[in-house]
């Protein structure tokens, strides 16, 4: 699971231009830094898709914290301080059993942000590994035609489109 998270963090680092500083936290926990708050939902969807695509990956809970950061160490995110990391930590600690995705931020997160994250959690929890794989690939290669994306998975263009359609990918685009 952590190998998948590390690979995902590398991909996100390339897209955002700033290191995600992926680090383990509290034994089996992990933290990641997303430089641009507007990329939070997309990053969370991508992380969930990558993990759900691998049948051996363990489920994880994700709490995105939005806000100012007063201290951001180069490596150890557990030493970060400010609204974003504090909101994320409190949100994660308060997550009820079975909840896997949430967003928090005292000054920046509105009820509709929470609602979108809840809907994305509900939608992604129904993905098959094949659908999740197609969703992740659609983020990895968003500019490739469906036929080429399908080729990367060893499936036809039609099968790729069907996986994305049944995963609700177009609705995710609207949310993003």
PDB file of C-alpha atoms in Angstrom:
ATOM      1  CA  UNK A   1       0.000   0.000   0.000  1.00  0.00           C
ATOM      2  CA  UNK A   2       2.771   2.412   0.875  1.00  0.00           C
ATOM      3  CA  UNK A   3       4.537   1.616  -2.415  1.00  0.00           C
ATOM      4  CA  UNK A   4       1.381   2.643  -4.270  1.00  0.00           C
ATOM      5  CA  UNK A   5       1.168   5.810  -2.169  1.00  0.00           C
ATOM      6  CA  UNK A   6       4.830   6.586  -2.913  1.00  0.00           C
ATOM      7  CA  UNK A   7       4.311   6.137  -6.656  1.00  0.00           C
ATOM      8  CA  UNK A   8       1.152   8.246  -6.471  1.00  0.00           C
ATOM      9  CA  UNK A   9       3.019  10.945  -4.538  1.00  0.00           C
ATOM     10  CA  UNK A  10       5.702  11.017  -7.248  1.00  0.00           C
ATOM     11  CA  UNK A  11       3.037  11.500  -9.914  1.00  0.00           C
ATOM     12  CA  UNK A  12       1.389  14.304  -7.931  1.00  0.00           C
ATOM     13  CA  UNK A  13       4.780  15.945  -7.342  1.00  0.00           C
ATOM     14  CA  UNK A  14       5.370  16.039 -11.097  1.00  0.00           C
ATOM     15  CA  UNK A  15       1.964  17.637 -11.696  1.00  0.00           C
ATOM     16  CA  UNK A  16       2.080  20.239  -8.956  1.00  0.00           C
ATOM     17  CA  UNK A  17       5.754  21.155  -9.263  1.00  0.00           C
ATOM     18  CA  UNK A  18       6.260  20.982  -5.490  1.00  0.00           C
ATOM     19  CA  UNK A  19       7.219  17.870  -3.534  1.00  0.00           C
ATOM     20  CA  UNK A  20       4.337  16.144  -1.792  1.00  0.00           C
ATOM     21  CA  UNK A  21       6.752  15.230   1.018  1.00  0.00           C
ATOM     22  CA  UNK A  22       5.012  11.880   1.531  1.00  0.00           C
ATOM     23  CA  UNK A  23       5.866  10.570   4.972  1.00  0.00           C
ATOM     24  CA  UNK A  24       4.722   7.848   7.315  1.00  0.00           C
ATOM     25  CA  UNK A  25       2.928   8.977  10.429  1.00  0.00           C
ATOM     26  CA  UNK A  26       1.854   7.120  13.573  1.00  0.00           C
ATOM     27  CA  UNK A  27       3.017   3.713  12.301  1.00  0.00           C
ATOM     28  CA  UNK A  28       0.512   2.863   9.598  1.00  0.00           C
ATOM     29  CA  UNK A  29      -0.560   6.433   8.826  1.00  0.00           C
ATOM     30  CA  UNK A  30       0.768   8.728   6.164  1.00  0.00           C
ATOM     31  CA  UNK A  31       0.765  12.390   5.231  1.00  0.00           C
ATOM     32  CA  UNK A  32       1.114  14.190   1.934  1.00  0.00           C
ATOM     33  CA  UNK A  33       1.413  17.868   1.027  1.00  0.00           C
ATOM     34  CA  UNK A  34      -0.591  19.278  -1.880  1.00  0.00           C
ATOM     35  CA  UNK A  35       0.641  22.773  -2.691  1.00  0.00           C
ATOM     36  CA  UNK A  36      -2.493  24.091  -4.397  1.00  0.00           C
ATOM     37  CA  UNK A  37      -5.729  23.689  -2.395  1.00  0.00           C
ATOM     38  CA  UNK A  38      -7.792  23.576  -5.578  1.00  0.00           C
ATOM     39  CA  UNK A  39      -6.018  20.299  -6.433  1.00  0.00           C
ATOM     40  CA  UNK A  40      -7.165  18.609  -3.222  1.00  0.00           C
ATOM     41  CA  UNK A  41     -10.206  16.859  -4.643  1.00  0.00           C
ATOM     42  CA  UNK A  42      -8.396  15.706  -7.785  1.00  0.00           C
ATOM     43  CA  UNK A  43      -5.468  14.446  -5.705  1.00  0.00           C
ATOM     44  CA  UNK A  44      -7.779  12.568  -3.350  1.00  0.00           C
ATOM     45  CA  UNK A  45      -9.655  10.954  -6.250  1.00  0.00           C
ATOM     46  CA  UNK A  46      -6.372   9.901  -7.811  1.00  0.00           C
ATOM     47  CA  UNK A  47      -5.081   8.430  -4.537  1.00  0.00           C
ATOM     48  CA  UNK A  48      -8.325   6.517  -3.967  1.00  0.00           C
ATOM     49  CA  UNK A  49      -8.345   5.238  -7.564  1.00  0.00           C
ATOM     50  CA  UNK A  50      -4.738   4.040  -7.381  1.00  0.00           C
ATOM     51  CA  UNK A  51      -5.395   2.178  -4.138  1.00  0.00           C
ATOM     52  CA  UNK A  52      -8.717   0.652  -5.244  1.00  0.00           C
ATOM     53  CA  UNK A  53      -7.134  -0.521  -8.508  1.00  0.00           C
ATOM     54  CA  UNK A  54      -4.824  -2.857  -6.587  1.00  0.00           C
ATOM     55  CA  UNK A  55      -6.676  -5.761  -4.969  1.00  0.00           C
ATOM     56  CA  UNK A  56      -3.866  -6.192  -2.406  1.00  0.00           C
ATOM     57  CA  UNK A  57      -3.815  -2.562  -1.231  1.00  0.00           C
ATOM     58  CA  UNK A  58      -5.200  -1.871   2.192  1.00  0.00           C
ATOM     59  CA  UNK A  59      -7.980   0.687   2.546  1.00  0.00           C
ATOM     60  CA  UNK A  60      -6.923   4.030   3.947  1.00  0.00           C
ATOM     61  CA  UNK A  61      -8.666   7.065   5.333  1.00  0.00           C
ATOM     62  CA  UNK A  62      -7.960  10.464   3.811  1.00  0.00           C
ATOM     63  CA  UNK A  63      -8.605  13.793   5.503  1.00  0.00           C
ATOM     64  CA  UNK A  64      -7.708  16.787   3.362  1.00  0.00           C
ATOM     65  CA  UNK A  65      -6.923  19.894   5.389  1.00  0.00           C
ATOM     66  CA  UNK A  66      -7.231  23.288   3.714  1.00  0.00           C
ATOM     67  CA  UNK A  67      -5.744  26.462   5.148  1.00  0.00           C
ATOM     68  CA  UNK A  68      -2.618  28.384   5.956  1.00  0.00           C
ATOM     69  CA  UNK A  69       0.600  26.615   6.929  1.00  0.00           C
ATOM     70  CA  UNK A  70       2.851  28.425   9.361  1.00  0.00           C
ATOM     71  CA  UNK A  71       5.652  25.863   9.406  1.00  0.00           C
ATOM     72  CA  UNK A  72       6.359  23.334   6.653  1.00  0.00           C
ATOM     73  CA  UNK A  73       9.503  21.255   7.183  1.00  0.00           C
ATOM     74  CA  UNK A  74      11.332  19.960   4.127  1.00  0.00           C
ATOM     75  CA  UNK A  75      10.740  16.322   5.079  1.00  0.00           C
ATOM     76  CA  UNK A  76       8.907  15.487   8.310  1.00  0.00           C
ATOM     77  CA  UNK A  77       5.293  16.549   7.735  1.00  0.00           C
ATOM     78  CA  UNK A  78       4.334  15.538  11.273  1.00  0.00           C
ATOM     79  CA  UNK A  79       6.228  18.680  12.347  1.00  0.00           C
ATOM     80  CA  UNK A  80       4.148  20.947  10.090  1.00  0.00           C
ATOM     81  CA  UNK A  81       2.029  23.513  11.878  1.00  0.00           C
ATOM     82  CA  UNK A  82      -0.908  25.637  10.816  1.00  0.00           C
ATOM     83  CA  UNK A  83      -4.563  25.463   9.909  1.00  0.00           C
ATOM     84  CA  UNK A  84      -4.175  22.921   7.084  1.00  0.00           C
ATOM     85  CA  UNK A  85      -2.259  20.203   8.967  1.00  0.00           C
ATOM     86  CA  UNK A  86      -4.169  20.822  12.203  1.00  0.00           C
ATOM     87  CA  UNK A  87      -7.550  20.628  10.430  1.00  0.00           C
ATOM     88  CA  UNK A  88      -6.521  17.463   8.644  1.00  0.00           C
ATOM     89  CA  UNK A  89      -5.390  15.786  11.861  1.00  0.00           C
ATOM     90  CA  UNK A  90      -8.524  16.736  13.805  1.00  0.00           C
ATOM     91  CA  UNK A  91     -10.717  15.636  10.899  1.00  0.00           C
ATOM     92  CA  UNK A  92      -8.962  12.280  10.666  1.00  0.00           C
ATOM     93  CA  UNK A  93      -9.241  11.706  14.415  1.00  0.00           C
ATOM     94  CA  UNK A  94     -12.966  12.541  14.330  1.00  0.00           C
ATOM     95  CA  UNK A  95     -13.813  10.374  11.316  1.00  0.00           C
ATOM     96  CA  UNK A  96     -16.454   7.807  12.194  1.00  0.00           C
ATOM     97  CA  UNK A  97     -15.916   4.098  11.578  1.00  0.00           C
ATOM     98  CA  UNK A  98     -16.274   3.279   7.890  1.00  0.00           C
ATOM     99  CA  UNK A  99     -15.696   6.821   6.624  1.00  0.00           C
ATOM    100  CA  UNK A 100     -12.779   7.016   4.189  1.00  0.00           C
ATOM    101  CA  UNK A 101     -12.689  10.544   2.744  1.00  0.00           C
ATOM    102  CA  UNK A 102     -13.276  13.998   4.225  1.00  0.00           C
ATOM    103  CA  UNK A 103     -12.178  17.609   3.969  1.00  0.00           C
ATOM    104  CA  UNK A 104     -11.698  20.166   6.715  1.00  0.00           C
ATOM    105  CA  UNK A 105     -10.556  23.734   7.091  1.00  0.00           C
ATOM    106  CA  UNK A 106     -11.840  26.294   9.528  1.00  0.00           C
ATOM    107  CA  UNK A 107     -11.819  29.303   7.216  1.00  0.00           C
ATOM    108  CA  UNK A 108     -11.834  27.821   3.724  1.00  0.00           C
ATOM    109  CA  UNK A 109     -14.072  24.754   3.641  1.00  0.00           C
ATOM    110  CA  UNK A 110     -17.775  25.273   3.091  1.00  0.00           C
ATOM    111  CA  UNK A 111     -20.618  22.753   3.459  1.00  0.00           C
ATOM    112  CA  UNK A 112     -20.729  22.142  -0.298  1.00  0.00           C
ATOM    113  CA  UNK A 113     -17.030  21.139  -0.245  1.00  0.00           C
ATOM    114  CA  UNK A 114     -17.850  18.494   2.368  1.00  0.00           C
ATOM    115  CA  UNK A 115     -20.850  17.362   0.320  1.00  0.00           C
ATOM    116  CA  UNK A 116     -18.744  16.868  -2.815  1.00  0.00           C
ATOM    117  CA  UNK A 117     -16.156  14.870  -0.850  1.00  0.00           C
ATOM    118  CA  UNK A 118     -18.988  12.733   0.604  1.00  0.00           C
ATOM    119  CA  UNK A 119     -20.381  12.069  -2.883  1.00  0.00           C
ATOM    120  CA  UNK A 120     -16.931  11.201  -4.228  1.00  0.00           C
ATOM    121  CA  UNK A 121     -16.421   8.811  -1.322  1.00  0.00           C
ATOM    122  CA  UNK A 122     -19.756   7.150  -2.018  1.00  0.00           C
ATOM    123  CA  UNK A 123     -19.081   6.935  -5.762  1.00  0.00           C
ATOM    124  CA  UNK A 124     -15.516   5.622  -5.460  1.00  0.00           C
ATOM    125  CA  UNK A 125     -16.501   3.014  -2.875  1.00  0.00           C
ATOM    126  CA  UNK A 126     -18.490   1.277  -5.616  1.00  0.00           C
ATOM    127  CA  UNK A 127     -15.651   1.087  -8.144  1.00  0.00           C
ATOM    128  CA  UNK A 128     -14.376  -2.278  -9.211  1.00  0.00           C
ATOM    129  CA  UNK A 129     -10.578  -2.556  -9.408  1.00  0.00           C
ATOM    130  CA  UNK A 130     -10.888  -2.314 -13.199  1.00  0.00           C
ATOM    131  CA  UNK A 131     -12.949   0.879 -13.002  1.00  0.00           C
ATOM    132  CA  UNK A 132     -10.525   2.384 -10.477  1.00  0.00           C
ATOM    133  CA  UNK A 133      -7.613   1.475 -12.749  1.00  0.00           C
ATOM    134  CA  UNK A 134      -9.300   3.267 -15.655  1.00  0.00           C
ATOM    135  CA  UNK A 135     -10.000   6.342 -13.526  1.00  0.00           C
ATOM    136  CA  UNK A 136      -6.384   6.474 -12.313  1.00  0.00           C
ATOM    137  CA  UNK A 137      -5.117   6.063 -15.870  1.00  0.00           C
ATOM    138  CA  UNK A 138      -7.399   8.878 -17.007  1.00  0.00           C
ATOM    139  CA  UNK A 139      -5.532  11.176 -14.599  1.00  0.00           C
ATOM    140  CA  UNK A 140      -2.130   9.786 -15.597  1.00  0.00           C
ATOM    141  CA  UNK A 141      -2.777  10.225 -19.316  1.00  0.00           C
ATOM    142  CA  UNK A 142      -5.595  12.739 -19.584  1.00  0.00           C
ATOM    143  CA  UNK A 143      -4.497  13.917 -23.038  1.00  0.00           C
ATOM    144  CA  UNK A 144      -4.323  10.464 -24.628  1.00  0.00           C
ATOM    145  CA  UNK A 145      -7.226   9.303 -26.793  1.00  0.00           C
ATOM    146  CA  UNK A 146      -9.382   6.499 -25.343  1.00  0.00           C
ATOM    147  CA  UNK A 147      -7.926   3.981 -27.794  1.00  0.00           C
ATOM    148  CA  UNK A 148      -4.379   4.620 -26.532  1.00  0.00           C
ATOM    149  CA  UNK A 149      -5.499   4.584 -22.895  1.00  0.00           C
ATOM    150  CA  UNK A 150      -7.217   1.263 -23.526  1.00  0.00           C
ATOM    151  CA  UNK A 151      -4.067  -0.067 -25.191  1.00  0.00           C
ATOM    152  CA  UNK A 152      -2.122   0.693 -21.995  1.00  0.00           C
ATOM    153  CA  UNK A 153      -4.564  -1.529 -20.087  1.00  0.00           C
ATOM    154  CA  UNK A 154      -4.789  -4.186 -22.793  1.00  0.00           C
ATOM    155  CA  UNK A 155      -8.424  -3.407 -23.560  1.00  0.00           C
ATOM    156  CA  UNK A 156     -10.335  -1.826 -26.435  1.00  0.00           C
ATOM    157  CA  UNK A 157     -11.345   1.812 -26.705  1.00  0.00           C
ATOM    158  CA  UNK A 158     -14.947   0.776 -26.106  1.00  0.00           C
ATOM    159  CA  UNK A 159     -14.022  -1.150 -22.953  1.00  0.00           C
ATOM    160  CA  UNK A 160     -12.048   1.825 -21.661  1.00  0.00           C
ATOM    161  CA  UNK A 161     -14.970   4.162 -22.290  1.00  0.00           C
ATOM    162  CA  UNK A 162     -17.350   1.703 -20.627  1.00  0.00           C
ATOM    163  CA  UNK A 163     -15.169   1.480 -17.514  1.00  0.00           C
ATOM    164  CA  UNK A 164     -14.946   5.256 -17.216  1.00  0.00           C
ATOM    165  CA  UNK A 165     -18.662   5.683 -17.854  1.00  0.00           C
ATOM    166  CA  UNK A 166     -19.636   3.085 -15.247  1.00  0.00           C
ATOM    167  CA  UNK A 167     -17.200   4.671 -12.766  1.00  0.00           C
ATOM    168  CA  UNK A 168     -18.894   8.042 -13.307  1.00  0.00           C
ATOM    169  CA  UNK A 169     -15.703   9.733 -14.504  1.00  0.00           C
ATOM    170  CA  UNK A 170     -17.565  12.471 -16.404  1.00  0.00           C
ATOM    171  CA  UNK A 171     -19.387  13.407 -13.191  1.00  0.00           C
ATOM    172  CA  UNK A 172     -16.062  13.657 -11.399  1.00  0.00           C
ATOM    173  CA  UNK A 173     -14.938  16.083 -14.099  1.00  0.00           C
ATOM    174  CA  UNK A 174     -17.952  18.267 -13.317  1.00  0.00           C
ATOM    175  CA  UNK A 175     -17.097  18.224  -9.589  1.00  0.00           C
ATOM    176  CA  UNK A 176     -13.480  19.096 -10.344  1.00  0.00           C
TER     177      UNK A 176
END
